CSV table of C-alpha atoms in Angstrom, one decimal:
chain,number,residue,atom,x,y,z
A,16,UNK,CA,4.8,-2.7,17.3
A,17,UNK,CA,1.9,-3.5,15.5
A,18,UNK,CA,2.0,-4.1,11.4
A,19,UNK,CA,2.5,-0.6,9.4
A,20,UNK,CA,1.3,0.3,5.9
A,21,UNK,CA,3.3,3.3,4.4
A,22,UNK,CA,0.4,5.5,2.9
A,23,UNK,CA,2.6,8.5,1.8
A,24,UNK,CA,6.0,10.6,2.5
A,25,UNK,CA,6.5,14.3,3.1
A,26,UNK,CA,8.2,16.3,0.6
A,27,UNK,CA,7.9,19.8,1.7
A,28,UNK,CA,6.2,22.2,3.9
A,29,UNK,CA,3.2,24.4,2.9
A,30,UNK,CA,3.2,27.7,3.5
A,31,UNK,CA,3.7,28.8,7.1
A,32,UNK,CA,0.8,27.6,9.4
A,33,UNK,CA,2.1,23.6,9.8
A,34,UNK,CA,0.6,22.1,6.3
A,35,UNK,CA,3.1,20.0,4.6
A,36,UNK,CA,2.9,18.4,0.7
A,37,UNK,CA,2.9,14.7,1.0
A,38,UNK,CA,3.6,12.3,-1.8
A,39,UNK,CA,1.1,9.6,-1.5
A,40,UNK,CA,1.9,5.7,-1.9
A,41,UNK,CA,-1.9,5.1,-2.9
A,42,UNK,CA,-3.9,4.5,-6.2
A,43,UNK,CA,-6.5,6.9,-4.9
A,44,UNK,CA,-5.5,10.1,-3.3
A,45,UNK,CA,-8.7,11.1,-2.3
A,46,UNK,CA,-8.3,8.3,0.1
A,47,UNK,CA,-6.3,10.9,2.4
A,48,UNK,CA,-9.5,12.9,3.2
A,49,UNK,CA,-11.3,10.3,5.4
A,50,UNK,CA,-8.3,9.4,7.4
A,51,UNK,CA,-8.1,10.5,10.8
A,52,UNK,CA,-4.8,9.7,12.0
A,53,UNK,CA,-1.2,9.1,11.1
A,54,UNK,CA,2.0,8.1,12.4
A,55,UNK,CA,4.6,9.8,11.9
A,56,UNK,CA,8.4,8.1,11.5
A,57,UNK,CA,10.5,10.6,13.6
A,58,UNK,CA,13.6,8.6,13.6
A,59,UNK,CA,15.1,8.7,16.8
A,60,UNK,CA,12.1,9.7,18.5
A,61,UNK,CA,10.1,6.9,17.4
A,62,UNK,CA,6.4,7.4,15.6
A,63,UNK,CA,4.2,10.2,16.4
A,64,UNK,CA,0.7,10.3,16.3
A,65,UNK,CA,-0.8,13.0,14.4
A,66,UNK,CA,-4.2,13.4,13.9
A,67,UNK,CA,-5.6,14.6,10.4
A,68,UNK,CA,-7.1,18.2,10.6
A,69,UNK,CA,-7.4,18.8,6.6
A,70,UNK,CA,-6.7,17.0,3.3
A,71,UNK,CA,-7.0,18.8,-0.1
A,72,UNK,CA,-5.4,17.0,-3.2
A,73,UNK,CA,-3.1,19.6,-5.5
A,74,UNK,CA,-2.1,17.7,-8.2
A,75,UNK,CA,-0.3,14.8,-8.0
A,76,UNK,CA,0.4,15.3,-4.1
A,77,UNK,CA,-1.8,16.1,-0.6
A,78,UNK,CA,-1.5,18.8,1.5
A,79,UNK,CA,-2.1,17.6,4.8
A,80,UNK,CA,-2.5,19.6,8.2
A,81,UNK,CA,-2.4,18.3,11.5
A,82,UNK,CA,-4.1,19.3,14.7
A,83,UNK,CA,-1.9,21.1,17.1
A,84,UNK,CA,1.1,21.7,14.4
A,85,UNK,CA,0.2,25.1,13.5
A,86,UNK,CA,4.1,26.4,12.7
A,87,UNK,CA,6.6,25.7,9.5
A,88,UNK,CA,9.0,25.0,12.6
A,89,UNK,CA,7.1,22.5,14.2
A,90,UNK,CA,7.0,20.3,10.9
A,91,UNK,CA,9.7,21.1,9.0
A,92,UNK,CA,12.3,19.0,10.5
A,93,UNK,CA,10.3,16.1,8.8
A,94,UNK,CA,10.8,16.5,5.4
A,95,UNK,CA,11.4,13.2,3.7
A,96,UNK,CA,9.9,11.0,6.4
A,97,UNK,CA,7.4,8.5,6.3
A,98,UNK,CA,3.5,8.3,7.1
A,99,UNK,CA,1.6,5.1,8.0
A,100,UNK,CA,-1.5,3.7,9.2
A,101,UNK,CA,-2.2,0.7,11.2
A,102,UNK,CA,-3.8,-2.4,9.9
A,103,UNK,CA,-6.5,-1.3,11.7
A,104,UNK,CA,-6.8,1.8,10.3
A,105,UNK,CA,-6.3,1.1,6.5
A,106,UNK,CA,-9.2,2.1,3.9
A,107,UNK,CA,-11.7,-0.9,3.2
A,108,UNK,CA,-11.6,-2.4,-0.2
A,109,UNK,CA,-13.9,-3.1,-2.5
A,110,UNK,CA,-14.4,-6.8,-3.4
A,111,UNK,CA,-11.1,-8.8,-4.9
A,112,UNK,CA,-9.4,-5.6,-3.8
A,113,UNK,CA,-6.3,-6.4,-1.7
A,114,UNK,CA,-3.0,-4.4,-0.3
A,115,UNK,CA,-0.2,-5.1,-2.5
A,116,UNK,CA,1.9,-5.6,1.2
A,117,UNK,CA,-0.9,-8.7,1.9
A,118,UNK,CA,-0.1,-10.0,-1.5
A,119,UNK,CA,3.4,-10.4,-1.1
A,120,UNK,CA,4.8,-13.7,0.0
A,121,UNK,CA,1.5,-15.6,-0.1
A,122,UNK,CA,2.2,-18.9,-1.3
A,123,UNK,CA,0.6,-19.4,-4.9
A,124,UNK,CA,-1.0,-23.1,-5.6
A,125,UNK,CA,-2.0,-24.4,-9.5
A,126,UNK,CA,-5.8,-25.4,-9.8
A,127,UNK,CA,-4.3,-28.7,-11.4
A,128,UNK,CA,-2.3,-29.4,-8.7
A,129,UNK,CA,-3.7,-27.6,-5.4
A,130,UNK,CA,-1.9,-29.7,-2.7
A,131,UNK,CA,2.1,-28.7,-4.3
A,132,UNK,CA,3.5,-25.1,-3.8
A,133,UNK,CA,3.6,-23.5,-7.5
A,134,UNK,CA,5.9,-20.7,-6.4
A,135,UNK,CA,5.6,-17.1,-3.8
A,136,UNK,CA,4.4,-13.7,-4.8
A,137,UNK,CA,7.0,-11.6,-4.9
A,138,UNK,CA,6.1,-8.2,-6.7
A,139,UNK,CA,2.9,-6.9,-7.7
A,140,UNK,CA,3.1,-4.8,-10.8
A,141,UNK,CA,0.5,-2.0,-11.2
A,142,UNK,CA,0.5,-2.0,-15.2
A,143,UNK,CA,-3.0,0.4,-15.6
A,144,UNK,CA,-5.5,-2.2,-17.3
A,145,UNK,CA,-4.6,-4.9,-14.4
A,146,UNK,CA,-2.2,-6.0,-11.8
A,147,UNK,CA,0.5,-8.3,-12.9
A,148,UNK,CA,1.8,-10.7,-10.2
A,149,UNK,CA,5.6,-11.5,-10.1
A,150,UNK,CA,5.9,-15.4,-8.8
A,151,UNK,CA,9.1,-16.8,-7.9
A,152,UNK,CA,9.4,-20.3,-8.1
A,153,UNK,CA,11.2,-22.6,-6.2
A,154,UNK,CA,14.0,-22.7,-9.0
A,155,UNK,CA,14.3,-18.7,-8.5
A,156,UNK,CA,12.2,-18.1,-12.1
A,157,UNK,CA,9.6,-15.7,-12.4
A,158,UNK,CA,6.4,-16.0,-14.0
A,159,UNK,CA,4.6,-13.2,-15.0
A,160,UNK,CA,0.4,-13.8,-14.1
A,161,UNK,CA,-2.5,-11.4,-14.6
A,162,UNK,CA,-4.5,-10.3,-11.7
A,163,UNK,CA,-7.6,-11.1,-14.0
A,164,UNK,CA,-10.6,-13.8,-13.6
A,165,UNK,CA,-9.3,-15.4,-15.3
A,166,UNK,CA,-6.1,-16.2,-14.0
A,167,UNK,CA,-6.9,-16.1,-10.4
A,168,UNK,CA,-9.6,-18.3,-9.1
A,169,UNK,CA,-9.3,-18.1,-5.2
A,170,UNK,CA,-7.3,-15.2,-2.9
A,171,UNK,CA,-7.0,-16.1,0.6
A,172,UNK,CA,-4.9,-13.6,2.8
A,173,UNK,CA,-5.1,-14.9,6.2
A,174,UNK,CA,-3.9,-18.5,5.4
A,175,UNK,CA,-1.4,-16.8,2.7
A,176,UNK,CA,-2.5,-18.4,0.0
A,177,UNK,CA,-3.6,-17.6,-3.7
A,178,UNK,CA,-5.2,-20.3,-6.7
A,179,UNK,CA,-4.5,-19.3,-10.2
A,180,UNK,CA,-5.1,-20.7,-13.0
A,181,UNK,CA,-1.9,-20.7,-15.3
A,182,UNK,CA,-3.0,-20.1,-19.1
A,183,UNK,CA,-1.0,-21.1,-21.9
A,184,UNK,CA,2.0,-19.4,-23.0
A,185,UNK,CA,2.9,-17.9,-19.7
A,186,UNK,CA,5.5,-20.2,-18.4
A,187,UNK,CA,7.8,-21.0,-20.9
């Protein structure tokens, strides 16, 4: 199966007519009103493809109905799975926007020394002002690097590779 991005999990039914509360694994949750399908982890059964009828935020979840699920019965059985989009069907980003699940493992090279691996993303840190990205060197430290100008010069996801620039006082 192709590559699958979580996007959010269901935590509840809605009422009676099929809508269920889903908690989404997004920055923006407004996101969830232009998508048009979703696949649904069914266990057993595999993935389902639902298709998106309505979105509406409330609070700090979605309420999300699907076409053709118009019973609490229907949906209710889910509660607690996961919903996910294909590569394909992910939200376009802005400019030096990138999906955290890209980010991870790309190899990360120095700008004074661009032909030796530095280390591996390994965790992406949403802090609020900026990113901070978690690189694991080859001795098993971490280093701690901004996701600012910075710090990184060049972000390449199809060839896996990132250039930073490492400032002073971040690697001990």
């Amino acid at each position: 199966m192709e590559d699958l991005y979580q996007v959010g999990s269901i935590t509840q039914t809605h009422g009676i007519r099929g809508e269920v509360k889903v908690f989404p694994l997004t920055d923006d949750i407004s996101r969830f009103k232009n998508m048009k399908n979703l696949l649904l982890d069914a266990g057993k059964e595999g993935y389902i493809s639902l298709e998106v009828e309505n979105a509406r935020p409330q609070k700090n979840l979605v309420i999300l109905k699907f076409k053709g699920i118009d019973n609490i019965n229907d949906i209710e059985k889910y509660k607690g799975h996961g919903l996910y989009v294909t590569k394909d069907n992910r939200v376009d980003l802005k400019e030096d926007e990138y999906f955290i699940a890209d980010l991870i493992g790309c190899d990360v090279y120095l700008d004074s020394d661009k032909d030796n691996r530095f280390g591996t993303i390994s965790d992406v840190m949403e802090t609020g002002a900026n990113d901070v990205y978690e690189i694991t060197l080859e001795s098993g430290k971490t280093v701690l690097v901004p996701a600012i100008k910075d710090c990184i010069l060049d972000v390449d996801i199809e060839g896996g590779r990132m250039e930073i620039h490492l400032m002073e006082g971040l690697i001990d």
